[in-house]
Tab-separated table of C-alpha atoms and ligand atoms in Angstrom:
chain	number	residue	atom	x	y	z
A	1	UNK	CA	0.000	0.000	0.000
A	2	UNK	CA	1.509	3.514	-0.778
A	3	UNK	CA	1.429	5.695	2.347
A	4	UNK	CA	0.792	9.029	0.684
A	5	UNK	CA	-2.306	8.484	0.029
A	6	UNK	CA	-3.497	8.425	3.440
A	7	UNK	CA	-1.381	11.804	4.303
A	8	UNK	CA	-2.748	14.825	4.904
A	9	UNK	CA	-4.986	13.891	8.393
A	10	UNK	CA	-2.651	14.886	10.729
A	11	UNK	CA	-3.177	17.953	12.739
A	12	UNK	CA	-0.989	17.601	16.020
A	13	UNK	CA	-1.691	21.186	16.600
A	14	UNK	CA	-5.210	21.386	16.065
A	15	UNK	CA	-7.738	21.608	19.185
A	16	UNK	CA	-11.127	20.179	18.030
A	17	UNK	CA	-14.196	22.700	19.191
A	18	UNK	CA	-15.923	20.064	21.426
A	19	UNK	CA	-19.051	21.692	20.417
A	20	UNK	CA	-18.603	20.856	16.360
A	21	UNK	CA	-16.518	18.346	16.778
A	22	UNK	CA	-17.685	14.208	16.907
A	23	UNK	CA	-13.659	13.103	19.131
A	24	UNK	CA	-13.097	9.556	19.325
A	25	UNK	CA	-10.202	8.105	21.386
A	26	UNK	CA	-8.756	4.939	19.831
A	27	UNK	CA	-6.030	2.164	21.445
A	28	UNK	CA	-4.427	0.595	18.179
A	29	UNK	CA	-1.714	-1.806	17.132
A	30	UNK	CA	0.235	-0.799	13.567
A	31	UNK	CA	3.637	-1.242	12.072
A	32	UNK	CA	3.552	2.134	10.584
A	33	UNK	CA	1.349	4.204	13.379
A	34	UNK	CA	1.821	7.346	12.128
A	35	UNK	CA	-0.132	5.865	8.730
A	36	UNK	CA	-2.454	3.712	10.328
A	37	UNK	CA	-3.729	7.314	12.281
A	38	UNK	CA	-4.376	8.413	9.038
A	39	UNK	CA	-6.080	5.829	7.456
A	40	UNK	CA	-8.786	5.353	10.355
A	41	UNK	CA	-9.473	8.957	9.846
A	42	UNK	CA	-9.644	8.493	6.033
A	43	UNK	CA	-11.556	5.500	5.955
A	44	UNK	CA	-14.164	6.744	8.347
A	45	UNK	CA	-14.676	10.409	6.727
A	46	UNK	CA	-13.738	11.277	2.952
A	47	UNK	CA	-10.937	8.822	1.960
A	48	UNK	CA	-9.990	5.684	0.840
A	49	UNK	CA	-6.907	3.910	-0.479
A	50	UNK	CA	-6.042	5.377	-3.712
A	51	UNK	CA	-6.849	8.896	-4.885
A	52	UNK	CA	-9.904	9.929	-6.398
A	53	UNK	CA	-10.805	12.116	-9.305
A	54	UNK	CA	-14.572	12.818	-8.121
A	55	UNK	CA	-12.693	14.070	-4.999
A	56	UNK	CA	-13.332	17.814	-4.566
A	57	UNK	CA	-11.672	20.492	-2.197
A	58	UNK	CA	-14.435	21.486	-0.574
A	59	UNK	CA	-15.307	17.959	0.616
A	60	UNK	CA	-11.561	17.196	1.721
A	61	UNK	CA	-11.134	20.803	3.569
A	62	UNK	CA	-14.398	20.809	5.452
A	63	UNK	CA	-15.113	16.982	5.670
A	64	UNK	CA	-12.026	15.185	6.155
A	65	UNK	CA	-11.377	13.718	9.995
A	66	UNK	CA	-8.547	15.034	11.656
A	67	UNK	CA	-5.972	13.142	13.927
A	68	UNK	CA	-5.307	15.454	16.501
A	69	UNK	CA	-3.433	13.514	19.048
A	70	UNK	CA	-0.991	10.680	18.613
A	71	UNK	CA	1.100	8.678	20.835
A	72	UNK	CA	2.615	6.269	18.770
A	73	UNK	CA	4.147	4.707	21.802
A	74	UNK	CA	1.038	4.364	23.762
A	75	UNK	CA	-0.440	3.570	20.835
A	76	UNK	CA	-3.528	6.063	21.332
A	77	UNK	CA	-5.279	8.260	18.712
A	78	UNK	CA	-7.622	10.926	18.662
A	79	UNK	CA	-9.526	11.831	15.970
A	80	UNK	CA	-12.129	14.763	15.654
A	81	UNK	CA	-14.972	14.584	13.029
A	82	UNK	CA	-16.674	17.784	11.737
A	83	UNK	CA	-20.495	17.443	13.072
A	84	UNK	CA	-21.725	18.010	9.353
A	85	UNK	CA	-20.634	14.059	8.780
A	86	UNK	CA	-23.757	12.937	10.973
A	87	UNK	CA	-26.985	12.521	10.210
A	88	UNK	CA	-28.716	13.815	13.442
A	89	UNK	CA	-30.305	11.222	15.033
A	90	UNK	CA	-29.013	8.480	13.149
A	91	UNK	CA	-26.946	6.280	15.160
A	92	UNK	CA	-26.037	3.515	12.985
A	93	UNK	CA	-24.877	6.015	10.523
A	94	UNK	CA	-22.730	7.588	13.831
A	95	UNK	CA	-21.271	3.865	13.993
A	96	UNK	CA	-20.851	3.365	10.231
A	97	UNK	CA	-18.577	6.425	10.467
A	98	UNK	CA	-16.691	6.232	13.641
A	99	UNK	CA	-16.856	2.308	14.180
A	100	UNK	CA	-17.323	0.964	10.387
A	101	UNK	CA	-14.474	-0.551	8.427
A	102	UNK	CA	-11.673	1.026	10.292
A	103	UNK	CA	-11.487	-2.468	12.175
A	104	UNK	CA	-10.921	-4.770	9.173
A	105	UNK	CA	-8.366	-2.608	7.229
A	106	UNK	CA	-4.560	-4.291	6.737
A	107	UNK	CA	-3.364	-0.705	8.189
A	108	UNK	CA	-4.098	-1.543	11.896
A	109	UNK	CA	-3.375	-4.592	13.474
A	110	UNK	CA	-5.615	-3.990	16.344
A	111	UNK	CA	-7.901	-1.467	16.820
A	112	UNK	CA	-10.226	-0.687	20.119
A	113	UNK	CA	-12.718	2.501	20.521
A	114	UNK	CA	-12.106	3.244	23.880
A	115	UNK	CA	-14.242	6.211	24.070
A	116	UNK	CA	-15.652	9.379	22.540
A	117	UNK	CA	-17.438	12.932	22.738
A	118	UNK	CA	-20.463	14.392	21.004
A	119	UNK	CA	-21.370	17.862	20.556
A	120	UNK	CA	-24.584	19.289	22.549
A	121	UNK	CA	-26.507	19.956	19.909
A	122	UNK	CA	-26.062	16.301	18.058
A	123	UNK	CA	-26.804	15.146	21.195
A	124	UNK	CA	-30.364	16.753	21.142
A	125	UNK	CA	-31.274	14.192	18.277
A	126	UNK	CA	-31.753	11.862	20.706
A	127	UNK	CA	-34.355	11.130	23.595
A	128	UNK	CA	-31.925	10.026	26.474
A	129	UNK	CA	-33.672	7.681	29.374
A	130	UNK	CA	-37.303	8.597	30.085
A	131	UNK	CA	-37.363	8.036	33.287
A	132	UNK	CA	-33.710	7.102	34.607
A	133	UNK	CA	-32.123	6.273	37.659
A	134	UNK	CA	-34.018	9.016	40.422
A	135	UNK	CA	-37.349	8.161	38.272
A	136	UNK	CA	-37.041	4.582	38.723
A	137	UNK	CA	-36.531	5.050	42.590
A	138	UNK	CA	-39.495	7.440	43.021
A	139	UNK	CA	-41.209	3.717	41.204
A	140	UNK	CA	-39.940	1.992	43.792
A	141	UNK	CA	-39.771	4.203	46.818
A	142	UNK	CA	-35.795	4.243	47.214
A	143	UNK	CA	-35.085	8.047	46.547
A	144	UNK	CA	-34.676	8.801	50.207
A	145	UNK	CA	-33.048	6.017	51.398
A	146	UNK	CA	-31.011	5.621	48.226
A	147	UNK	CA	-30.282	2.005	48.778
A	148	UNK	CA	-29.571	-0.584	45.945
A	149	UNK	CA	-32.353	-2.173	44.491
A	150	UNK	CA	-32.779	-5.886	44.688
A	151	UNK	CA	-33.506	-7.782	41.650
A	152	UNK	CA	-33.562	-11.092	40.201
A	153	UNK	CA	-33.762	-13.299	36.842
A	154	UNK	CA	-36.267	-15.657	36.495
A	155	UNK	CA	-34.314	-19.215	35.902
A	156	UNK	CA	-34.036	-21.598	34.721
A	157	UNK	CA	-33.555	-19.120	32.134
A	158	UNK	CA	-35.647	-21.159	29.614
A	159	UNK	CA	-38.285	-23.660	30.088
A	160	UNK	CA	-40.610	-22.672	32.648
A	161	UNK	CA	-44.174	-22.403	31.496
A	162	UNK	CA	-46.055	-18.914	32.457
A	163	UNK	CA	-48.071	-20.448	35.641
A	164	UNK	CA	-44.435	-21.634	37.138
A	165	UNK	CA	-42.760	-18.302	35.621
A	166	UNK	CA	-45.541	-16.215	37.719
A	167	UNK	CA	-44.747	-18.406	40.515
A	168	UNK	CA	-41.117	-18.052	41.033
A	169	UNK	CA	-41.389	-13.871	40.379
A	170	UNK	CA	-43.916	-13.709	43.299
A	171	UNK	CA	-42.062	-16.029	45.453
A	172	UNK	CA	-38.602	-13.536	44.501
A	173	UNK	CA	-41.142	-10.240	45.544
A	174	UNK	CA	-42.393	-11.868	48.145
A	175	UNK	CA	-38.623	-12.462	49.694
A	176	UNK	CA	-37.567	-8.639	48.988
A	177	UNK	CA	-36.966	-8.130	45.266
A	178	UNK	CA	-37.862	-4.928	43.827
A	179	UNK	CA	-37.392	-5.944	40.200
A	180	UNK	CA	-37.917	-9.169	38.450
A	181	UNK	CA	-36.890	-9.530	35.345
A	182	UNK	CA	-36.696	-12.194	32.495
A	183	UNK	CA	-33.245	-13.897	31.061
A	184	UNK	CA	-31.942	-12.778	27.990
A	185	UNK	CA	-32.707	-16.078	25.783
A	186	UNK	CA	-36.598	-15.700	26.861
A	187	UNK	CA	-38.529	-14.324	24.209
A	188	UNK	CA	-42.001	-16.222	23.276
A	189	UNK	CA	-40.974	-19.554	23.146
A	190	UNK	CA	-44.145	-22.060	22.402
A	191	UNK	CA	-43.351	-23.341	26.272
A	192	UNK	CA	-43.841	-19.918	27.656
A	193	UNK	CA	-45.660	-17.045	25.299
A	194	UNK	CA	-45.013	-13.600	25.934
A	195	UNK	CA	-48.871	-12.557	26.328
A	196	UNK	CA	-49.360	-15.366	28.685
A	197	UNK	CA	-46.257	-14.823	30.512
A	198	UNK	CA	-46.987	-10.994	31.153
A	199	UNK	CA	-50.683	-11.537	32.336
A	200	UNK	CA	-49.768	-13.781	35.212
A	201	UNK	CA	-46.762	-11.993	36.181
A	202	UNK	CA	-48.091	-8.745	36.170
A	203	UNK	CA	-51.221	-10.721	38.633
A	204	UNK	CA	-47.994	-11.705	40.756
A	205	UNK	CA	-46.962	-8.700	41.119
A	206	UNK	CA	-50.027	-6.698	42.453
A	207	UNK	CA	-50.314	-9.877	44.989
A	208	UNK	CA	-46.656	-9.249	46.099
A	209	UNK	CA	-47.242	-5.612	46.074
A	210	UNK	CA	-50.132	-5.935	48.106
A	211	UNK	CA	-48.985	-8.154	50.691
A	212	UNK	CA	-45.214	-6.785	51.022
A	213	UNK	CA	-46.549	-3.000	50.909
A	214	UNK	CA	-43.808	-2.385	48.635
A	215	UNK	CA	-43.592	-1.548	44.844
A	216	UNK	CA	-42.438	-4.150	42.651
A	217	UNK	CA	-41.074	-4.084	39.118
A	218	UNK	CA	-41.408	-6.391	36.226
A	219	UNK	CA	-39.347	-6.151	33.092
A	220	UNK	CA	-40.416	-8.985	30.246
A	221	UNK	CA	-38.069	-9.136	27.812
A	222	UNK	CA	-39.712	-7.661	24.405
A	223	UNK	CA	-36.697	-8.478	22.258
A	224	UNK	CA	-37.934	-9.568	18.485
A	225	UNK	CA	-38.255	-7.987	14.991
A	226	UNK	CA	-38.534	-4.448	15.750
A	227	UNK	CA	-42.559	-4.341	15.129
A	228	UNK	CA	-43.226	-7.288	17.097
A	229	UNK	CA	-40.806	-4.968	20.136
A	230	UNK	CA	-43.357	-2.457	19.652
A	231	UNK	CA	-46.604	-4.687	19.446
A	232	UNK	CA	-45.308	-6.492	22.593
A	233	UNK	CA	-44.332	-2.903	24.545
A	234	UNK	CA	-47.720	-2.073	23.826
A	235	UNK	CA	-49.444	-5.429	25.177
A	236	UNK	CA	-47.296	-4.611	28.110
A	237	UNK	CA	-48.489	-1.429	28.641
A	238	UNK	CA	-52.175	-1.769	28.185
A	239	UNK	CA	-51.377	-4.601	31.010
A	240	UNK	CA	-50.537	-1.930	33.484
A	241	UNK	CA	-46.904	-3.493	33.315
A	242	UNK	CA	-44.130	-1.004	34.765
A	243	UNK	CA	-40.725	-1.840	32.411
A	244	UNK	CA	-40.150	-3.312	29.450
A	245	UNK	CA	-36.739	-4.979	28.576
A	246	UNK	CA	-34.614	-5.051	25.298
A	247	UNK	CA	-31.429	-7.196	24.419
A	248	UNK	CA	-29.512	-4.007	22.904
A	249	UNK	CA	-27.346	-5.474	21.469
A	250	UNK	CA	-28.679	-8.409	19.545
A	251	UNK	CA	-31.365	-6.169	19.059
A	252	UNK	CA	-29.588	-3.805	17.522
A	253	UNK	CA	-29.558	0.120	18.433
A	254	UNK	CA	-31.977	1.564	15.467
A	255	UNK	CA	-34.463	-1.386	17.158
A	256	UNK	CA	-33.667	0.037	20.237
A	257	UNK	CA	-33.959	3.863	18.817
A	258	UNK	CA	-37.590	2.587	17.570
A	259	UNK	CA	-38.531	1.287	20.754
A	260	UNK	CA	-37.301	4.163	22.944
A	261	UNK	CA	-39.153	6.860	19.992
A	262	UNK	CA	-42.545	4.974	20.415
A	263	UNK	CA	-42.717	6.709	23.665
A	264	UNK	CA	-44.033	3.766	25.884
A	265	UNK	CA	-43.625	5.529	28.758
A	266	UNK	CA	-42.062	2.901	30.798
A	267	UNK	CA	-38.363	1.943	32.079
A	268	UNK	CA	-36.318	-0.067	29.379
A	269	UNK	CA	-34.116	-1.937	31.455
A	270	UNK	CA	-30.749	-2.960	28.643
A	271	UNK	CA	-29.730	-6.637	28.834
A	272	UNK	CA	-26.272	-6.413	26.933
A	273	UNK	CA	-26.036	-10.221	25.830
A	274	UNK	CA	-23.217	-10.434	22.793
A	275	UNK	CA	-21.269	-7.232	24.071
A	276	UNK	CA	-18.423	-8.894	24.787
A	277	UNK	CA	-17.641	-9.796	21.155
A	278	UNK	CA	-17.331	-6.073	20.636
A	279	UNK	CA	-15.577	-5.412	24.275
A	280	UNK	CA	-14.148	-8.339	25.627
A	281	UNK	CA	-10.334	-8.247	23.585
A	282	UNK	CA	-8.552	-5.383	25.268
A	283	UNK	CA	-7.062	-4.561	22.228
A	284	UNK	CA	-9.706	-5.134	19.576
A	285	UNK	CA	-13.287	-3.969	19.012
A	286	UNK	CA	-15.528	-1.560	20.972
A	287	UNK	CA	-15.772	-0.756	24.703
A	288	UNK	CA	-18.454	-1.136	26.937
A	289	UNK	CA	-18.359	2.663	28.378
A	290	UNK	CA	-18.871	3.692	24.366
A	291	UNK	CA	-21.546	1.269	24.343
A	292	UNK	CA	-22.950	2.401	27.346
A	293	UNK	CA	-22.797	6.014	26.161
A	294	UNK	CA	-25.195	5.204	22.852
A	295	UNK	CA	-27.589	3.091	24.964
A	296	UNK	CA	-27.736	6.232	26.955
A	297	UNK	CA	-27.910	8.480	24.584
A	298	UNK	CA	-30.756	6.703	23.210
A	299	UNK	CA	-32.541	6.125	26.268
A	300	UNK	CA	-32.541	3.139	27.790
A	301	UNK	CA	-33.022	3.355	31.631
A	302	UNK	CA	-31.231	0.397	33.430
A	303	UNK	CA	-27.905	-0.938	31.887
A	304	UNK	CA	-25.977	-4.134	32.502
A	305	UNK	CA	-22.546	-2.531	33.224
A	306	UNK	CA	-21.381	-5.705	34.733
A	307	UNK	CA	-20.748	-6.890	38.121
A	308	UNK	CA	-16.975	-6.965	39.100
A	309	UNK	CA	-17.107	-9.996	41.760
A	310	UNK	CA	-19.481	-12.233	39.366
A	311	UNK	CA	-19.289	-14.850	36.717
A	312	UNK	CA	-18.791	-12.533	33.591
A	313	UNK	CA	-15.649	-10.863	32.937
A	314	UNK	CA	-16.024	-7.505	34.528
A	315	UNK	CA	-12.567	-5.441	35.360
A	316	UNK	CA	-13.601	-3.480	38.309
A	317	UNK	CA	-11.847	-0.394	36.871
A	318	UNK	CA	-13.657	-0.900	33.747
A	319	UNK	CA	-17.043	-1.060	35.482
A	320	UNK	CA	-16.805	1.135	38.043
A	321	UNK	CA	-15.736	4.134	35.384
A	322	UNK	CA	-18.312	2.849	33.472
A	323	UNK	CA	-21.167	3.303	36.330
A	324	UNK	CA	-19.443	6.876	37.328
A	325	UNK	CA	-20.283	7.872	33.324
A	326	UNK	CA	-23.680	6.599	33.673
A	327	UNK	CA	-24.356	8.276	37.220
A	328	UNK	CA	-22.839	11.896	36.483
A	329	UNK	CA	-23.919	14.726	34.214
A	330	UNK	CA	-24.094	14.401	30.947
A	331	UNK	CA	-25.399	15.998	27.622
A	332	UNK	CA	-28.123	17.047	29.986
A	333	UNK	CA	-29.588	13.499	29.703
A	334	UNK	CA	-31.074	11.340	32.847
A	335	UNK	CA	-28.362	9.435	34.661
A	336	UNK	CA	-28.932	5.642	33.903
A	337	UNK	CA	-29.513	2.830	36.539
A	338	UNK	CA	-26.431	0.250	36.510
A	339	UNK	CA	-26.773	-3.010	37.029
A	340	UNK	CA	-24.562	-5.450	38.424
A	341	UNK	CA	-25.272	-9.093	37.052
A	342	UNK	CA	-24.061	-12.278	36.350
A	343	UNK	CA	-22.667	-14.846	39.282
A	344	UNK	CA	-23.801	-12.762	41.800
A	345	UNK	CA	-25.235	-14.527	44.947
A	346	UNK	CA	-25.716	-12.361	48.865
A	347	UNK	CA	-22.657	-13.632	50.241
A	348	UNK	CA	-20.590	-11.580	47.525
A	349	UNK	CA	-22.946	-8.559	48.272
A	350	UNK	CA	-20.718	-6.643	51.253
A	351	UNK	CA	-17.946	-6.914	48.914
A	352	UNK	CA	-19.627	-5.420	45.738
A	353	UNK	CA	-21.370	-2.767	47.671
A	354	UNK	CA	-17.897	-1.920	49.501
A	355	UNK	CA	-16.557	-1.535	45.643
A	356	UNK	CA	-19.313	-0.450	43.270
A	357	UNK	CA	-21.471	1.437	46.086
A	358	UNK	CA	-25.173	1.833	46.750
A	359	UNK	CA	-26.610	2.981	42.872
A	360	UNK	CA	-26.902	-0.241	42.007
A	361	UNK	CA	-29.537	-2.782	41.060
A	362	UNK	CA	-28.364	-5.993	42.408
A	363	UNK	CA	-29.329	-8.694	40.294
A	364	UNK	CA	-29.430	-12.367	41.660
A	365	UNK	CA	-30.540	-15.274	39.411
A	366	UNK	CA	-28.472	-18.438	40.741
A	367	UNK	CA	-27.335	-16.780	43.343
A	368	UNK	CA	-31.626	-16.661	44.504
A	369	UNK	CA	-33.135	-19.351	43.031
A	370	UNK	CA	-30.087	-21.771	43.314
A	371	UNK	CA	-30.470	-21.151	47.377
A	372	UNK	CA	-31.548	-24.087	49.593
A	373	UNK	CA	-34.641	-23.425	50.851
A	374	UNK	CA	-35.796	-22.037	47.332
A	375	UNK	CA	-36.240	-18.798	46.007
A	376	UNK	CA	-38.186	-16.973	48.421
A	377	UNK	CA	-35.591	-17.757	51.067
A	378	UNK	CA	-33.026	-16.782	48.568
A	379	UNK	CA	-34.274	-13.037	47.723
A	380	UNK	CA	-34.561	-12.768	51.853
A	381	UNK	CA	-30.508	-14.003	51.913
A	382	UNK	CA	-30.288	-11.222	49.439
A	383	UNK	CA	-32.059	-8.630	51.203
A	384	UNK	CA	-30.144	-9.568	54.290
A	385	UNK	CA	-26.583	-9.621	53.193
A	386	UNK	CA	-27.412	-6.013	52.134
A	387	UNK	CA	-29.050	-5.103	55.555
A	388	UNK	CA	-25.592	-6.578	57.782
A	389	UNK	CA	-23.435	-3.970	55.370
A	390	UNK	CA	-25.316	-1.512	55.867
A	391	UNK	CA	-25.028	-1.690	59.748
A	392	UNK	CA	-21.663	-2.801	59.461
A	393	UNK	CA	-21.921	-5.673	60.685
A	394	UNK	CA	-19.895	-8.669	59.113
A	395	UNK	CA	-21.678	-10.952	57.504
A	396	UNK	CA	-20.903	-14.531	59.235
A	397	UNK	CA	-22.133	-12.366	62.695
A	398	UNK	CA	-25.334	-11.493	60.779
A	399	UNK	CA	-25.764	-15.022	59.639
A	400	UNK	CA	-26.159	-16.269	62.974
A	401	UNK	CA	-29.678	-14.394	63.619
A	402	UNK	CA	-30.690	-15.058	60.170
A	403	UNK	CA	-31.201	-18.002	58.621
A	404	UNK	CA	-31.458	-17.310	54.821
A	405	UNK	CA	-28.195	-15.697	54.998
A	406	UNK	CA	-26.578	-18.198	57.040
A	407	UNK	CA	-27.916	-21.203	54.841
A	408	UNK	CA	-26.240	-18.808	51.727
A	409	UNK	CA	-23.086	-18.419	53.393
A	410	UNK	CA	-23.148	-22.418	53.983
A	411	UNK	CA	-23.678	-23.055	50.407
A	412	UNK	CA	-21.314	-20.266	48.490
A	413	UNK	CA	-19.678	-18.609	51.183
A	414	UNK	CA	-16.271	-20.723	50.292
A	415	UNK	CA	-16.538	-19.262	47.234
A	416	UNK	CA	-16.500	-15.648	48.214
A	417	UNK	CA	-12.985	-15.910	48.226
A	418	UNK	CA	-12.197	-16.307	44.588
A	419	UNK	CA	-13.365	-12.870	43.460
B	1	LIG	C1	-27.594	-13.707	35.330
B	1	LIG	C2	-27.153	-13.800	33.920
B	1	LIG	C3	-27.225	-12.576	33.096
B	1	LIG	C4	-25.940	-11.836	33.219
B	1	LIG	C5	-25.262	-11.298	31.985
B	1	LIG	O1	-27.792	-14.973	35.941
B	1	LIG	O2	-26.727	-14.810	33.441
B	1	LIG	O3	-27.619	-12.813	31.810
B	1	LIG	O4	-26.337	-10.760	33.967
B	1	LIG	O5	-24.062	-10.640	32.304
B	1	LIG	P1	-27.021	-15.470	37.235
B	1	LIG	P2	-23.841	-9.050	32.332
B	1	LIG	O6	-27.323	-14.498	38.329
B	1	LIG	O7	-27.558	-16.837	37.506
B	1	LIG	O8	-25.567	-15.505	36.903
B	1	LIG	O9	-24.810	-8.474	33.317
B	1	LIG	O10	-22.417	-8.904	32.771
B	1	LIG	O11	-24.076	-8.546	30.968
């Protein structure tokens, strides 16, 4: 390949107006870095690998990208994109640009987008959460307190038939979850349809409200074609359900966009199933704090940011910089709900809280319905594990007044260790 034809995108001196300026912030692998640079900000504006005679001056000078920082040593690049580039409001067009084919070309060996920045106005193209994180706890009654909420996945994750679906979520309520959700893999299977499934939990959960005197949540998993999202949303709606929730990511984010435009009016609680083949190679593909960013941006309301002392891979740096982005100011959109997910049972709680803090939905799925006594017991151990931190009181000292915790500790507590 001859490298002049990628020269010309290099502007060490420039400083990108963060207000007409897309900046993304790339970790990359090259032989020749100082070429590579140029070529990802080619490839992903006006360029491509050989000159062109259609090209014009006007188009290079005002829409060319611009590598503005480079440390070939680090191996880090910045690049700034003029804001006339973007459709407004089109994100896949946002990705096709910033995160297309820069990932495949022979320049870079590796590639990773670490992060990036929008400008305000492109910002306003999109709805943000509709309710968020303090909305969701006005649902549930937390805003004073501010403590985590408690939530938990129905399992198995497959297989259960509505009746025993609606059973386990009241017997999870009824034992101090706030938020039941479904697994990722349930859609409407012929063992469990959606309609069905929705009716009876939804009767579950005005039973479990009424006898706990607390509010409950219920997020069904609406992933499908993007009209059938919409048609289901709606069902769960006119239900008097309270959340919906959407695989983002296997969904895709113009099926989310669609979802989060039909202005439901309820939470969307973001399962992120199939991120990791985007974030999980430190040095390759897309990371989860961009990802987060664009579910955010597009408004979803609780996000799967991962759970540090679980089963997934979850660095706690990673997550817990991910989880500050989500929780602060930003773009003047509502601060999103993490969640922390995956492996987690109570007897890791004390440690998770000490890390990640108190914004937090907790979510339990083995770690409840995998506990001795059952499920009900489980969500209790939960509740529990959360209630001896909060005093400050260890855990095994707890345990020995309560028995849900202490039959948990009995069961994982060996494993606490590992994390
Ligand atoms: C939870 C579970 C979820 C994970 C996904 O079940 O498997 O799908 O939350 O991971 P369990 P992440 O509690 O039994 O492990 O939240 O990191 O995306």
């Amino acid at each position: 390949m001859r490298h002049d034809v990628y020269s010309g995108y290099l502007h060490p001196g420039f400083r990108p107006d963060p207000d007409e300026f897309v900046i993304a912030h790339f970790l990359f692998e090259a032989q020749d870095k100082a070429n590579a640079a140029q070529a990802i900000a080619a490839e992903s504006s006006v360029g491509t690998w050989t000159e062109l005679s259609t090209m014009k001056p006007r188009i290079r000078n005002r829409l060319a990208a611009k590598v503005f920082k480079l440390d070939a040593k680090a191996g880090l690049v910045s690049i700034a994109y003029p804001l006339e580039i973007f459709e407004p409001s089109n994100i896949p067009q946002f990705l096709s640009d910033v995160a297309g084919n820069i990932f495949g070309m022979k320049e870079v060996e590796s590639l990773r987008l670490v992060d990036f920045s929008i400008p305000k106005k492109y910002a306003k193209g999109f709805k943000g959460p509709a309710i968020g994180m303090a909305g969701i706890r006005r649902m549930i009654g937390t805003a004073k307190s501010g403590r985590p909420h408690f939530g938990t996945i129905v399992k198995p994750k497959i297989g259960l038939n509505p009746k025993e679906n609606a059973k386990v979520a009241y017997e999870a309520w009824a034992g101090g979850c706030d938020f039941v959700k479904d697994d990722e893999n349930l859609a409407s299977q012929r063992f469990c349809p959606f309609e069905e499934r929705v009716v009876r939990a939804l009767d579950a959960k005005d039973r479990a409200e009424s006898e706990t005197g607390e509010r409950k949540m219920y997020a069904p998993n609406i992933t499908a074609e993007t009209n059938e999202m919409l048609r289901r949303a709606d069902f769960v709606k006119k239900h008097g359900g309270n959340c919906i929730m959407v695989d983002i990511i296997t969904a895709g984010f113009a099926a989310l966009q669609t979802v989060r435009n039909a202005n439901i009016g309820l939470p969307i609680h973001a399962h992120r199933a199939m991120y990791a083949a985007f974030a999980r190679n430190p040095k390759h593909g897309i990371g989860m704090l961009p990802l987060a960013r664009l579910a955010r941006l597009i408004g979803v309301d609780q996000l799967h940011t991962g759970a540090i002392v679980g089963k997934m891979d979850a660095p706690k740096k990673e997550v817990l910089e991910i989880n500050g982005e989500m929780t602060r100011a930003w773009l003047g959109l509502r601060p999103v709900f993490p969640v922390a997910s995956g492996g987690i049972d109570p007897t890791r709680v004390p440690r998770l809280l000490d890390i990640a803090g108190t914004d937090l939905v907790i979510n339990a799925g083995g770690g409840i319905h995998g506990h001795p006594r059952g499920t009900r017991a489980g969500a209790a151990a939960l509740r529990q594990a959360f209630e001896a931190w909060h005093e400050g009181v260890p855990m095994e000292e707890y345990a020995a007044k309560h028995r849900e915790l202490r039959e948990a500790l009995q069961k994982w507590g060996s494993r606490t260790r590992e994390y």
